[in-house]
Amino acid sequence: MTILAPTEEQKALRSTLRSFFAERWTEEELRAAAGSAHGHDARLWKAMAEDLGLHGLAIPEDLGGGGFTYPDLLVVFEEMGRALVAGPFFASVAMASTLLLALPDRGARERLLPGIAAGERIATVAAVETPASWDATRVTVDATGTGGARTLTGEKLFVLDAEVADVLLVVVRTEHGTGVAEVDTAAPGVRVEPMATVDTTRRQARVVLESAPARLLAPGHDAASAVRRMCDLAGVALAAEQVGGARRVLEMATAYAKTREQFGRPIGGFQAIKHLLADQLVAVESAQAALGHAAHATATGTGLPVAAGVAQTLCSEVFSAAAETNIHVHGGIGFTWEHQAHLYYRRAVSSEVLLGRPRDHRARIAAHLLAPSETA
């Protein structure tokens, strides 16, 4: 298994982000954003875009971005997962931008990506229906009409940050198979209904479309492969978030075990706690290795579906286990609303099913390994 060693630029980026979020994203600001109407801090969003250029980091320079690589962007997601940053960055950058870059529609990229890169436009992807599935071939929302001008009727579930998005990229069914339609959230026939979920730091919504006007992107093209690529790349970004979060909660649990005393000694001195934390350290390092392999696949384009599936499966389960261990080590205080352990646990549980459950990823891995020539 090949793992990319971090470059000097990536090390510098990580250091900058670590300092930036430590200064600009305190626990108080996190809680305030999570409890606000739209779930994010507009000042932090602006600073991330204007001061650091994070929104367009992996977008080509001729489209308003920084022209960096996807592994560079993964450093951002790992640090954001560590800091538990709330807001539509994942939806707009990991999903919408990636989907636009995967589609053979230069006009759509030139129209939408510069605004996304500047942080002036928020986009999200609406794909999941009932039953919940990220399989692009199973969508039922039809794009009625011909050419680029279409109308959409139906609903999408678990749409990330739809309440604050300016643009929806809706996965639809067309005469050519799977399509992606651009919809203005302010257009007539578009209704966004917030959904109650366990994670208040990542908002989700039900989007109802009633003869909503839409622009079909890449008309005449089956977009199933583009949607699948978006899911793979976004899955690796989510895995990076999960590794960052898992490492942070392990640090929290270890620090507490060193200072909390029972029977006259730190609880970290007890064998049961030692073993618990040691097991989690091994798991987190394994997840980091899986992420490194997936990062390599994003850079080379080789074996991405399997590498992304492995990273998503392992990192999802490791983050959930680490977040639960953190609560157990903290004991009674770890179960309280006042302690931030529950915020990481909520994010872990939500992320574990965000782009499909671990068993769904295992099924895809098996399909690729059994028929690589057909599914790679």
Short mmCIF file of C-alpha atoms in Angstrom, two decimals:
data_model
loop_
_atom_site.label_atom_id
_atom_site.label_comp_id
_atom_site.label_asym_id
_atom_site.label_seq_id
_atom_site.Cartn_x
_atom_site.Cartn_y
_atom_site.Cartn_z
CA MET A 1 0.00 0.00 0.00
CA THR A 2 1.41 3.37 -1.03
CA ILE A 3 0.99 6.30 1.34
CA LEU A 4 1.78 9.85 0.33
CA ALA A 5 4.33 11.49 2.62
CA PRO A 6 3.27 15.05 3.46
CA THR A 7 5.09 17.72 1.49
CA GLU A 8 6.67 20.75 3.13
CA GLU A 9 3.83 22.85 1.76
CA GLN A 10 1.26 20.53 3.33
CA LYS A 11 3.07 20.67 6.66
CA ALA A 12 3.03 24.46 6.51
CA LEU A 13 -0.66 24.43 5.54
CA ARG A 14 -1.50 22.16 8.47
CA SER A 15 0.39 24.40 10.89
CA THR A 16 -1.37 27.49 9.58
CA LEU A 17 -4.79 25.86 9.83
CA ARG A 18 -4.13 24.52 13.33
CA SER A 19 -3.29 28.04 14.54
CA PHE A 20 -6.13 29.65 12.58
CA PHE A 21 -8.86 27.43 13.99
CA ALA A 22 -7.43 27.55 17.51
CA GLU A 23 -7.71 31.34 17.39
CA ARG A 24 -10.87 31.81 15.31
CA TRP A 25 -12.99 28.79 16.22
CA THR A 26 -13.35 28.38 19.97
CA GLU A 27 -15.79 26.04 21.66
CA GLU A 28 -18.02 29.03 22.41
CA GLU A 29 -18.11 29.97 18.73
CA LEU A 30 -18.82 26.37 17.77
CA ARG A 31 -21.77 26.16 20.14
CA ALA A 32 -23.10 29.54 19.01
CA ALA A 33 -22.96 28.50 15.34
CA ALA A 34 -24.54 25.10 16.04
CA GLY A 35 -27.42 26.81 17.80
CA SER A 36 -27.90 29.55 15.23
CA ALA A 37 -30.51 29.71 12.50
CA HIS A 38 -28.19 28.66 9.68
CA GLY A 39 -25.61 26.59 11.51
CA HIS A 40 -22.41 28.44 10.65
CA ASP A 41 -20.39 31.55 11.39
CA ALA A 42 -20.41 33.98 8.45
CA ARG A 43 -17.25 35.71 9.69
CA LEU A 44 -15.30 32.46 9.80
CA TRP A 45 -16.63 31.53 6.36
CA LYS A 46 -15.41 34.84 4.95
CA ALA A 47 -12.00 34.54 6.62
CA MET A 48 -11.52 30.99 5.31
CA ALA A 49 -12.24 32.20 1.78
CA GLU A 50 -10.53 35.57 1.72
CA ASP A 51 -7.63 35.17 4.15
CA LEU A 52 -6.69 31.55 3.40
CA GLY A 53 -8.31 30.79 0.04
CA LEU A 54 -9.57 27.44 1.26
CA HIS A 55 -12.77 27.28 -0.80
CA GLY A 56 -10.92 27.28 -4.09
CA LEU A 57 -7.78 25.47 -3.00
CA ALA A 58 -8.21 22.52 -5.40
CA ILE A 59 -10.11 24.43 -8.11
CA PRO A 60 -8.03 25.22 -11.22
CA GLU A 61 -6.55 28.70 -11.38
CA ASP A 62 -8.34 29.56 -14.62
CA LEU A 63 -11.63 29.00 -12.77
CA GLY A 64 -10.77 31.28 -9.86
CA GLY A 65 -9.12 28.70 -7.62
CA GLY A 66 -5.68 28.07 -6.22
CA GLY A 67 -4.77 25.17 -8.46
CA PHE A 68 -3.55 22.92 -5.65
CA THR A 69 -4.01 19.15 -5.51
CA TYR A 70 -6.74 17.12 -3.87
CA PRO A 71 -4.31 15.73 -1.24
CA ASP A 72 -3.62 19.37 -0.29
CA LEU A 73 -7.35 19.87 0.20
CA LEU A 74 -7.51 16.75 2.38
CA VAL A 75 -5.21 18.48 4.86
CA VAL A 76 -7.88 21.17 5.18
CA PHE A 77 -10.62 18.64 5.83
CA GLU A 78 -8.53 16.79 8.40
CA GLU A 79 -7.90 20.01 10.34
CA MET A 80 -11.55 21.02 10.03
CA GLY A 81 -12.59 17.64 11.40
CA ARG A 82 -10.18 18.08 14.28
CA ALA A 83 -11.63 21.51 15.09
CA LEU A 84 -15.21 20.37 14.42
CA VAL A 85 -15.88 23.29 12.10
CA ALA A 86 -19.56 23.82 11.36
CA GLY A 87 -20.86 25.12 8.07
CA PRO A 88 -21.41 24.36 4.38
CA PHE A 89 -17.74 23.92 3.40
CA PHE A 90 -18.07 20.16 2.87
CA ALA A 91 -21.23 20.53 0.80
CA SER A 92 -19.92 23.35 -1.36
CA VAL A 93 -16.29 22.25 -1.77
CA ALA A 94 -16.09 18.47 -1.37
CA MET A 95 -19.37 17.78 -3.13
CA ALA A 96 -20.61 20.56 -5.43
CA SER A 97 -17.22 21.74 -6.70
CA THR A 98 -16.07 18.18 -7.24
CA LEU A 99 -19.22 17.31 -9.17
CA LEU A 100 -18.88 20.36 -11.39
CA LEU A 101 -15.27 19.47 -12.18
CA ALA A 102 -16.30 15.90 -13.03
CA LEU A 103 -19.02 16.95 -15.48
CA PRO A 104 -18.12 17.72 -19.12
CA ASP A 105 -19.76 21.15 -18.99
CA ARG A 106 -17.21 23.95 -19.27
CA GLY A 107 -19.91 26.61 -19.22
CA ALA A 108 -21.26 25.44 -15.87
CA ARG A 109 -17.77 25.39 -14.38
CA GLU A 110 -17.03 28.91 -15.60
CA ARG A 111 -20.39 30.16 -14.34
CA LEU A 112 -20.37 28.60 -10.89
CA LEU A 113 -16.87 27.73 -9.70
CA PRO A 114 -15.36 31.24 -9.43
CA GLY A 115 -18.12 32.25 -7.00
CA ILE A 116 -17.70 29.05 -4.99
CA ALA A 117 -13.92 29.54 -4.87
CA ALA A 118 -14.37 33.09 -3.57
CA GLY A 119 -16.85 32.00 -0.91
CA GLU A 120 -19.48 34.23 -2.50
CA ARG A 121 -21.69 31.36 -3.67
CA ILE A 122 -22.71 28.28 -1.67
CA ALA A 123 -23.67 25.18 -3.61
CA THR A 124 -24.78 21.75 -2.49
CA VAL A 125 -25.72 18.42 -4.06
CA ALA A 126 -29.23 16.93 -3.78
CA ALA A 127 -29.04 13.23 -4.57
CA VAL A 128 -30.60 11.02 -1.92
CA GLU A 129 -34.24 9.92 -2.19
CA THR A 130 -36.30 7.23 -0.49
CA PRO A 131 -34.91 4.71 0.25
CA ALA A 132 -31.71 6.54 1.15
CA SER A 133 -29.14 5.67 -1.49
CA TRP A 134 -26.21 7.38 -3.21
CA ASP A 135 -26.61 5.14 -6.25
CA ALA A 136 -27.01 7.60 -9.12
CA THR A 137 -28.88 5.04 -11.22
CA ARG A 138 -31.73 4.79 -8.69
CA VAL A 139 -33.00 8.38 -8.72
CA THR A 140 -36.64 8.97 -9.61
CA VAL A 141 -36.85 12.77 -9.99
CA ASP A 142 -37.42 13.39 -13.70
CA ALA A 143 -35.98 16.33 -15.60
CA THR A 144 -38.95 17.16 -17.82
CA GLY A 145 -38.30 18.95 -21.08
CA THR A 146 -35.67 18.94 -23.79
CA GLY A 147 -32.24 20.46 -24.16
CA GLY A 148 -30.93 22.49 -21.24
CA ALA A 149 -34.20 24.02 -19.97
CA ARG A 150 -36.01 21.55 -17.68
CA THR A 151 -38.52 21.40 -14.86
CA LEU A 152 -38.18 19.14 -11.82
CA THR A 153 -40.81 17.58 -9.60
CA GLY A 154 -40.06 15.36 -6.61
CA GLU A 155 -38.09 15.48 -3.40
CA LYS A 156 -34.57 14.94 -2.11
CA LEU A 157 -33.61 14.04 1.43
CA PHE A 158 -30.62 14.74 3.69
CA VAL A 159 -29.42 17.60 1.49
CA LEU A 160 -26.48 19.22 3.27
CA ASP A 161 -26.81 22.93 4.07
CA ALA A 162 -29.68 23.49 1.64
CA GLU A 163 -30.99 26.26 3.91
CA VAL A 164 -27.99 28.47 3.16
CA ALA A 165 -27.19 27.27 -0.37
CA ASP A 166 -27.63 29.51 -3.39
CA VAL A 167 -27.46 26.64 -5.88
CA LEU A 168 -28.66 23.06 -5.82
CA LEU A 169 -27.04 20.48 -8.07
CA VAL A 170 -29.88 17.97 -8.30
CA VAL A 171 -29.22 14.42 -9.48
CA VAL A 172 -32.08 13.59 -11.83
CA ARG A 173 -33.27 11.07 -14.38
CA THR A 174 -33.12 12.04 -18.05
CA GLU A 175 -33.65 10.41 -21.40
CA HIS A 176 -29.93 9.63 -21.44
CA GLY A 177 -29.81 8.07 -17.95
CA THR A 178 -28.54 10.08 -15.00
CA GLY A 179 -28.29 13.86 -15.17
CA VAL A 180 -27.37 16.80 -12.97
CA ALA A 181 -29.60 19.86 -12.98
CA GLU A 182 -28.73 23.29 -11.62
CA VAL A 183 -31.52 24.83 -9.54
CA ASP A 184 -31.63 28.24 -7.89
CA THR A 185 -32.86 27.79 -4.32
CA ALA A 186 -34.82 31.05 -4.63
CA ALA A 187 -36.66 29.84 -7.74
CA PRO A 188 -40.43 29.22 -7.67
CA GLY A 189 -41.36 25.64 -6.91
CA VAL A 190 -38.39 25.07 -4.58
CA ARG A 191 -39.10 24.43 -0.91
CA VAL A 192 -36.43 23.68 1.68
CA GLU A 193 -37.56 22.00 4.92
CA PRO A 194 -35.00 21.53 7.74
CA MET A 195 -34.64 17.96 8.97
CA ALA A 196 -33.96 17.10 12.60
CA THR A 197 -30.69 15.16 12.80
CA VAL A 198 -28.34 14.17 15.59
CA ASP A 199 -25.53 16.49 14.46
CA THR A 200 -26.29 20.20 14.93
CA THR A 201 -22.93 21.16 13.40
CA ARG A 202 -23.94 19.84 9.96
CA ARG A 203 -27.42 20.85 8.80
CA GLN A 204 -29.53 18.69 6.51
CA ALA A 205 -32.82 19.37 4.78
CA ARG A 206 -35.61 17.95 2.69
CA VAL A 207 -35.89 19.69 -0.66
CA VAL A 208 -39.28 19.61 -2.37
CA LEU A 209 -39.41 20.46 -6.07
CA GLU A 210 -42.75 21.33 -7.65
CA SER A 211 -42.25 22.07 -11.35
CA ALA A 212 -39.12 23.94 -10.38
CA PRO A 213 -37.20 25.52 -13.29
CA ALA A 214 -33.77 23.98 -13.80
CA ARG A 215 -30.82 24.00 -16.16
CA LEU A 216 -29.62 20.55 -17.19
CA LEU A 217 -25.83 20.42 -17.11
CA ALA A 218 -23.99 18.55 -19.85
CA PRO A 219 -27.19 17.79 -21.85
CA GLY A 220 -27.03 14.54 -23.76
CA HIS A 221 -24.51 13.08 -21.35
CA ASP A 222 -25.05 10.29 -18.80
CA ALA A 223 -23.71 11.81 -15.56
CA ALA A 224 -23.65 8.59 -13.52
CA SER A 225 -19.85 8.32 -13.64
CA ALA A 226 -19.46 11.98 -12.63
CA VAL A 227 -21.75 11.48 -9.62
CA ARG A 228 -19.83 8.36 -8.67
CA ARG A 229 -16.51 10.20 -8.87
CA MET A 230 -17.94 12.97 -6.71
CA CYS A 231 -19.00 10.39 -4.13
CA ASP A 232 -15.54 8.80 -4.13
CA LEU A 233 -13.66 12.08 -3.74
CA ALA A 234 -16.13 13.44 -1.18
CA GLY A 235 -15.83 10.12 0.66
CA VAL A 236 -12.08 10.59 0.96
CA ALA A 237 -12.64 14.16 2.20
CA LEU A 238 -15.08 12.83 4.78
CA ALA A 239 -12.54 10.20 5.82
CA ALA A 240 -10.01 13.01 6.35
CA GLU A 241 -12.53 14.81 8.57
CA GLN A 242 -13.08 11.61 10.52
CA VAL A 243 -9.37 11.00 11.04
CA GLY A 244 -8.95 14.56 12.30
CA GLY A 245 -11.88 14.15 14.67
CA ALA A 246 -10.74 10.72 15.87
CA ARG A 247 -7.24 11.95 16.63
CA ARG A 248 -8.63 14.94 18.52
CA VAL A 249 -10.96 12.92 20.77
CA LEU A 250 -8.14 10.46 21.47
CA GLU A 251 -5.98 13.41 22.58
CA MET A 252 -8.84 14.66 24.76
CA ALA A 253 -9.28 11.25 26.41
CA THR A 254 -5.52 10.80 26.95
CA ALA A 255 -5.11 14.26 28.49
CA TYR A 256 -8.02 13.64 30.85
CA ALA A 257 -6.67 10.23 31.84
CA LYS A 258 -3.39 11.88 32.87
CA THR A 259 -5.03 14.42 35.18
CA ARG A 260 -8.20 12.77 36.55
CA GLU A 261 -7.40 10.90 39.76
CA GLN A 262 -9.12 7.98 41.43
CA PHE A 263 -7.83 6.16 44.51
CA GLY A 264 -4.94 8.56 44.72
CA ARG A 265 -3.56 8.09 41.21
CA PRO A 266 -4.33 9.24 37.65
CA ILE A 267 -6.87 6.97 35.95
CA GLY A 268 -4.45 6.61 33.05
CA GLY A 269 -2.34 4.45 35.31
CA PHE A 270 -5.00 1.75 35.45
CA GLN A 271 -4.53 -1.11 33.03
CA ALA A 272 -8.09 -1.01 31.73
CA ILE A 273 -7.74 2.62 30.68
CA LYS A 274 -4.27 2.00 29.22
CA HIS A 275 -5.56 -0.82 27.06
CA LEU A 276 -8.61 1.19 25.96
CA LEU A 277 -6.50 4.13 24.82
CA ALA A 278 -3.81 1.94 23.27
CA ASP A 279 -6.40 0.11 21.19
CA GLN A 280 -7.80 3.40 19.98
CA LEU A 281 -4.35 4.69 19.08
CA VAL A 282 -3.72 1.62 16.91
CA ALA A 283 -7.12 2.11 15.27
CA VAL A 284 -6.52 5.80 14.57
CA GLU A 285 -3.12 5.05 13.03
CA SER A 286 -4.75 2.41 10.84
CA ALA A 287 -7.36 4.92 9.74
CA GLN A 288 -4.60 7.43 8.96
CA ALA A 289 -2.90 4.81 6.78
CA ALA A 290 -6.14 4.12 4.91
CA LEU A 291 -6.58 7.84 4.37
CA GLY A 292 -3.02 8.11 3.07
CA HIS A 293 -3.65 5.34 0.57
CA ALA A 294 -6.87 7.02 -0.57
CA ALA A 295 -5.06 10.37 -0.88
CA HIS A 296 -2.54 8.67 -3.14
CA ALA A 297 -5.41 7.30 -5.26
CA THR A 298 -6.90 10.80 -5.64
CA ALA A 299 -3.54 12.03 -6.91
CA THR A 300 -2.87 9.20 -9.35
CA GLY A 301 -6.43 8.27 -10.34
CA THR A 302 -5.58 4.60 -9.84
CA GLY A 303 -7.85 2.41 -7.72
CA LEU A 304 -9.86 5.32 -6.34
CA PRO A 305 -13.22 3.52 -5.88
CA VAL A 306 -11.69 0.76 -3.73
CA ALA A 307 -9.34 3.07 -1.85
CA ALA A 308 -12.19 5.50 -1.11
CA GLY A 309 -14.43 2.64 0.04
CA VAL A 310 -11.76 1.27 2.38
CA ALA A 311 -11.06 4.73 3.83
CA GLN A 312 -14.75 5.46 4.32
CA THR A 313 -15.41 2.12 5.99
CA LEU A 314 -12.45 2.18 8.35
CA CYS A 315 -12.42 5.89 9.19
CA SER A 316 -16.16 5.93 9.88
CA GLU A 317 -15.95 3.08 12.36
CA VAL A 318 -12.74 4.36 13.99
CA PHE A 319 -14.13 7.85 14.57
CA SER A 320 -17.33 6.50 16.12
CA ALA A 321 -15.38 4.15 18.40
CA ALA A 322 -12.89 6.87 19.40
CA ALA A 323 -15.68 9.34 20.17
CA GLU A 324 -17.43 6.74 22.31
CA THR A 325 -14.17 5.87 24.10
CA ASN A 326 -13.64 9.56 24.85
CA ILE A 327 -17.01 9.69 26.61
CA HIS A 328 -16.27 6.52 28.58
CA VAL A 329 -12.88 7.77 29.77
CA HIS A 330 -14.39 11.05 30.90
CA GLY A 331 -17.05 9.20 32.86
CA GLY A 332 -20.03 11.18 34.13
CA ILE A 333 -18.86 14.55 32.82
CA GLY A 334 -18.49 13.08 29.34
CA PHE A 335 -22.25 12.52 29.17
CA THR A 336 -23.15 16.12 30.03
CA TRP A 337 -24.31 18.77 27.58
CA GLU A 338 -21.65 21.16 28.87
CA HIS A 339 -18.74 18.95 27.77
CA GLN A 340 -17.81 18.97 24.09
CA ALA A 341 -17.33 15.19 23.94
CA HIS A 342 -20.93 14.76 22.84
CA LEU A 343 -20.46 17.19 19.95
CA TYR A 344 -17.73 14.99 18.47
CA TYR A 345 -19.81 11.88 19.11
CA ARG A 346 -22.77 13.40 17.27
CA ARG A 347 -20.56 14.30 14.32
CA ALA A 348 -19.09 10.77 14.30
CA VAL A 349 -22.50 9.10 14.28
CA SER A 350 -23.81 11.43 11.57
CA SER A 351 -20.71 11.08 9.38
CA GLU A 352 -20.81 7.30 9.56
CA VAL A 353 -23.93 7.27 7.38
CA LEU A 354 -23.49 10.53 5.47
CA LEU A 355 -22.35 9.07 2.13
CA GLY A 356 -23.49 5.53 2.81
CA ARG A 357 -23.09 3.09 5.67
CA PRO A 358 -19.90 1.05 6.13
CA ARG A 359 -21.74 -2.04 4.87
CA ASP A 360 -22.64 -0.13 1.68
CA HIS A 361 -18.99 0.72 1.12
CA ARG A 362 -17.98 -2.90 1.75
CA ALA A 363 -20.49 -4.02 -0.88
CA ARG A 364 -18.98 -1.62 -3.41
CA ILE A 365 -15.46 -2.78 -2.58
CA ALA A 366 -16.52 -6.37 -3.14
CA ALA A 367 -18.12 -5.49 -6.48
CA HIS A 368 -14.93 -3.80 -7.69
CA LEU A 369 -12.69 -6.63 -6.56
CA LEU A 370 -14.90 -9.29 -8.12
CA ALA A 371 -15.30 -7.51 -11.45
CA PRO A 372 -12.50 -4.93 -11.72
CA SER A 373 -12.68 -4.63 -15.50
CA GLU A 374 -16.35 -3.69 -15.33
CA THR A 375 -16.50 -1.52 -12.22
CA ALA A 376 -13.12 0.15 -11.89
#
